[in-house]
Amino acid sequence: MPDKPTDNAFPRPLVILAVGLPVLLAVAVGAIGLFSGPAEDSDPGQQQEISTARRTGPLTLPPVPAPGASTSECRAVLDGLPAELTSNAAKLPRRQLAEPAPVATVAWGSREVDPIILRCGLGRPSELTQSSPLLVVGGATWLEIAEPGVSTWVAVDRPVYVVLTVPKDAGTGPLQEVSATIAKALPPRSPDLVGTPPGQGPPHVIPPTPTR
């Protein structure tokens, strides 16, 4: 079952690698520019072109262990996802994924915005413990795994784990819209807190916040 404890837990570095790939690509491109000469580094137009290039075209994402990706639960989530997400009042369309695309994975973005990535069916996060601070957004309970520049949110109260990674400046719209999809598509269950009986340690609830 996708919601069994730790056998298929996704390791934090692997998830961050998957969701932070655009950042890594930007670093790699910057390094190439560094060795190609100071004139290119100092060209603002060229830097803008590099930034635009990594936000367009098929998005390459490495596979990560996702034991529940092919389940009917993930299919229900994917079928219910919107074609666009709202981020800071901007509509972000779906991004095409480069082949071979990971199963049960969707991305949104634009020329102006780094990609927002959703993966369904990953293993139980090792960061989920009896002391984890949880947030309820739109009827779904989330665990935040924060990293520089991005936040990875894991829905922990459904039959499968749904992982959403957003840039720090993306606003609350993407999380709210994905929460609504999850709440509609899947029945709730108690978060599997390590060593804690179901029903203990109620999560904090935050109200919806208008998108900036």
mmCIF file of N, CA and C in Angstrom, residues 9-20 117 119 122-129 132-135 141-156 161-168 175:
data_model
loop_
_atom_site.group_PDB
_atom_site.id
_atom_site.type_symbol
_atom_site.label_atom_id
_atom_site.label_comp_id
_atom_site.label_asym_id
_atom_site.label_seq_id
_atom_site.Cartn_x
_atom_site.Cartn_y
_atom_site.Cartn_z
ATOM 1 N N ALA A 9 10.321 5.109 1.852
ATOM 2 C CA ALA A 9 10.460 6.522 2.169
ATOM 3 C C ALA A 9 11.379 7.197 1.173
ATOM 4 N N PHE A 10 10.969 8.408 0.737
ATOM 5 C CA PHE A 10 11.835 9.078 -0.221
ATOM 6 C C PHE A 10 12.889 9.853 0.536
ATOM 7 N N PRO A 11 14.167 9.653 0.186
ATOM 8 C CA PRO A 11 15.248 10.377 0.866
ATOM 9 C C PRO A 11 15.209 11.837 0.502
ATOM 10 N N ARG A 12 15.392 12.693 1.503
ATOM 11 C CA ARG A 12 15.298 14.124 1.289
ATOM 12 C C ARG A 12 16.206 14.636 0.185
ATOM 13 N N PRO A 13 17.480 14.251 0.138
ATOM 14 C CA PRO A 13 18.347 14.785 -0.927
ATOM 15 C C PRO A 13 17.836 14.445 -2.308
ATOM 16 N N LEU A 14 17.190 13.250 -2.472
ATOM 17 C CA LEU A 14 16.716 12.848 -3.782
ATOM 18 C C LEU A 14 15.547 13.695 -4.214
ATOM 19 N N VAL A 15 14.642 13.985 -3.282
ATOM 20 C CA VAL A 15 13.512 14.832 -3.617
ATOM 21 C C VAL A 15 13.975 16.226 -3.971
ATOM 22 N N ILE A 16 14.879 16.751 -3.172
ATOM 23 C CA ILE A 16 15.365 18.089 -3.450
ATOM 24 C C ILE A 16 16.077 18.138 -4.789
ATOM 25 N N LEU A 17 16.776 17.071 -5.151
ATOM 26 C CA LEU A 17 17.406 17.002 -6.465
ATOM 27 C C LEU A 17 16.352 17.068 -7.546
ATOM 28 N N ALA A 18 15.279 16.327 -7.363
ATOM 29 C CA ALA A 18 14.251 16.281 -8.390
ATOM 30 C C ALA A 18 13.570 17.620 -8.541
ATOM 31 N N VAL A 19 13.159 18.220 -7.418
ATOM 32 C CA VAL A 19 12.387 19.440 -7.515
ATOM 33 C C VAL A 19 13.261 20.662 -7.710
ATOM 34 N N GLY A 20 14.550 20.559 -7.394
ATOM 35 C CA GLY A 20 15.428 21.706 -7.533
ATOM 36 C C GLY A 20 16.257 21.682 -8.781
ATOM 37 N N ILE A 117 6.286 21.939 -9.485
ATOM 38 C CA ILE A 117 6.304 20.516 -9.829
ATOM 39 C C ILE A 117 5.482 19.716 -8.833
ATOM 40 N N ARG A 119 4.441 15.728 -7.811
ATOM 41 C CA ARG A 119 4.679 14.288 -7.956
ATOM 42 C C ARG A 119 3.721 13.554 -7.031
ATOM 43 N N LEU A 122 4.922 9.171 -4.034
ATOM 44 C CA LEU A 122 6.232 8.968 -3.425
ATOM 45 C C LEU A 122 6.080 8.261 -2.079
ATOM 46 N N GLY A 123 7.199 7.740 -1.572
ATOM 47 C CA GLY A 123 7.157 7.054 -0.283
ATOM 48 C C GLY A 123 6.989 8.018 0.875
ATOM 49 N N ARG A 124 6.794 7.451 2.049
ATOM 50 C CA ARG A 124 6.585 8.249 3.250
ATOM 51 C C ARG A 124 7.819 9.097 3.552
ATOM 52 N N PRO A 125 7.660 10.417 3.774
ATOM 53 C CA PRO A 125 8.816 11.281 4.025
ATOM 54 C C PRO A 125 9.428 11.011 5.391
ATOM 55 N N SER A 126 10.728 10.906 5.442
ATOM 56 C CA SER A 126 11.407 10.668 6.710
ATOM 57 C C SER A 126 11.279 11.865 7.644
ATOM 58 N N GLU A 127 10.986 13.046 7.093
ATOM 59 C CA GLU A 127 10.823 14.237 7.924
ATOM 60 C C GLU A 127 9.533 14.232 8.725
ATOM 61 N N LEU A 128 8.604 13.338 8.418
ATOM 62 C CA LEU A 128 7.320 13.286 9.112
ATOM 63 C C LEU A 128 7.481 12.546 10.435
ATOM 64 N N THR A 129 7.435 13.283 11.540
ATOM 65 C CA THR A 129 7.584 12.716 12.874
ATOM 66 C C THR A 129 6.462 13.229 13.762
ATOM 67 N N SER A 132 6.438 16.973 14.022
ATOM 68 C CA SER A 132 6.400 17.772 12.797
ATOM 69 C C SER A 132 5.273 18.801 12.846
ATOM 70 N N PRO A 133 5.568 20.058 12.501
ATOM 71 C CA PRO A 133 4.494 21.050 12.387
ATOM 72 C C PRO A 133 3.743 20.831 11.073
ATOM 73 N N LEU A 134 2.442 20.635 11.167
ATOM 74 C CA LEU A 134 1.624 20.392 9.988
ATOM 75 C C LEU A 134 0.653 21.542 9.783
ATOM 76 N N LEU A 135 0.326 21.802 8.519
ATOM 77 C CA LEU A 135 -0.610 22.861 8.167
ATOM 78 C C LEU A 135 -1.775 22.267 7.385
ATOM 79 N N THR A 141 -3.830 18.192 4.651
ATOM 80 C CA THR A 141 -2.809 18.417 5.677
ATOM 81 C C THR A 141 -1.427 18.267 5.052
ATOM 82 N N TRP A 142 -0.580 19.263 5.260
ATOM 83 C CA TRP A 142 0.709 19.332 4.578
ATOM 84 C C TRP A 142 1.870 19.418 5.564
ATOM 85 N N LEU A 143 2.963 18.810 5.172
ATOM 86 C CA LEU A 143 4.258 18.956 5.830
ATOM 87 C C LEU A 143 5.150 19.759 4.902
ATOM 88 N N GLU A 144 5.735 20.846 5.408
ATOM 89 C CA GLU A 144 6.627 21.665 4.586
ATOM 90 C C GLU A 144 8.074 21.257 4.822
ATOM 91 N N ILE A 145 8.798 21.050 3.715
ATOM 92 C CA ILE A 145 10.243 20.815 3.756
ATOM 93 C C ILE A 145 10.876 21.998 3.036
ATOM 94 N N ALA A 146 11.402 22.934 3.805
ATOM 95 C CA ALA A 146 11.900 24.185 3.242
ATOM 96 C C ALA A 146 13.369 24.060 2.878
ATOM 97 N N GLU A 147 13.728 24.608 1.733
ATOM 98 C CA GLU A 147 15.103 24.688 1.270
ATOM 99 C C GLU A 147 15.317 26.073 0.680
ATOM 100 N N PRO A 148 16.568 26.494 0.520
ATOM 101 C CA PRO A 148 16.805 27.814 -0.066
ATOM 102 C C PRO A 148 16.131 27.959 -1.424
ATOM 103 N N GLY A 149 15.266 28.938 -1.532
ATOM 104 C CA GLY A 149 14.637 29.245 -2.811
ATOM 105 C C GLY A 149 13.367 28.492 -3.110
ATOM 106 N N VAL A 150 13.116 27.360 -2.454
ATOM 107 C CA VAL A 150 11.922 26.565 -2.747
ATOM 108 C C VAL A 150 11.338 25.990 -1.462
ATOM 109 N N SER A 151 10.052 25.625 -1.532
ATOM 110 C CA SER A 151 9.414 24.865 -0.468
ATOM 111 C C SER A 151 8.794 23.624 -1.076
ATOM 112 N N THR A 152 9.057 22.479 -0.470
ATOM 113 C CA THR A 152 8.432 21.234 -0.888
ATOM 114 C C THR A 152 7.358 20.888 0.130
ATOM 115 N N TRP A 153 6.123 20.777 -0.343
ATOM 116 C CA TRP A 153 4.979 20.469 0.504
ATOM 117 C C TRP A 153 4.544 19.036 0.233
ATOM 118 N N VAL A 154 4.345 18.264 1.311
ATOM 119 C CA VAL A 154 3.929 16.868 1.194
ATOM 120 C C VAL A 154 2.562 16.713 1.841
ATOM 121 N N ALA A 155 1.567 16.300 1.069
ATOM 122 C CA ALA A 155 0.244 15.999 1.625
ATOM 123 C C ALA A 155 0.338 14.663 2.352
ATOM 124 N N VAL A 156 0.085 14.690 3.671
ATOM 125 C CA VAL A 156 0.356 13.518 4.500
ATOM 126 C C VAL A 156 -0.906 12.848 5.036
ATOM 127 N N TYR A 161 1.023 9.760 -0.947
ATOM 128 C CA TYR A 161 1.708 11.016 -0.661
ATOM 129 C C TYR A 161 1.818 11.834 -1.949
ATOM 130 N N VAL A 162 1.355 13.081 -1.868
ATOM 131 C CA VAL A 162 1.438 14.007 -2.995
ATOM 132 C C VAL A 162 2.436 15.093 -2.622
ATOM 133 N N VAL A 163 3.407 15.331 -3.494
ATOM 134 C CA VAL A 163 4.506 16.254 -3.206
ATOM 135 C C VAL A 163 4.451 17.418 -4.189
ATOM 136 N N LEU A 164 4.373 18.629 -3.657
ATOM 137 C CA LEU A 164 4.310 19.840 -4.479
ATOM 138 C C LEU A 164 5.479 20.732 -4.122
ATOM 139 N N THR A 165 6.288 21.086 -5.112
ATOM 140 C CA THR A 165 7.429 21.971 -4.895
ATOM 141 C C THR A 165 7.206 23.279 -5.630
ATOM 142 N N VAL A 166 7.329 24.382 -4.892
ATOM 143 C CA VAL A 166 7.071 25.707 -5.457
ATOM 144 C C VAL A 166 8.215 26.645 -5.113
ATOM 145 N N PRO A 167 8.521 27.607 -5.990
ATOM 146 C CA PRO A 167 9.497 28.640 -5.632
ATOM 147 C C PRO A 167 8.982 29.452 -4.451
ATOM 148 N N LYS A 168 9.889 29.990 -3.658
ATOM 149 C CA LYS A 168 9.508 30.753 -2.480
ATOM 150 C C LYS A 168 8.626 31.947 -2.811
ATOM 151 N N LEU A 175 -0.539 26.161 -3.842
ATOM 152 C CA LEU A 175 -0.829 25.222 -2.757
ATOM 153 C C LEU A 175 -2.329 25.131 -2.498
#
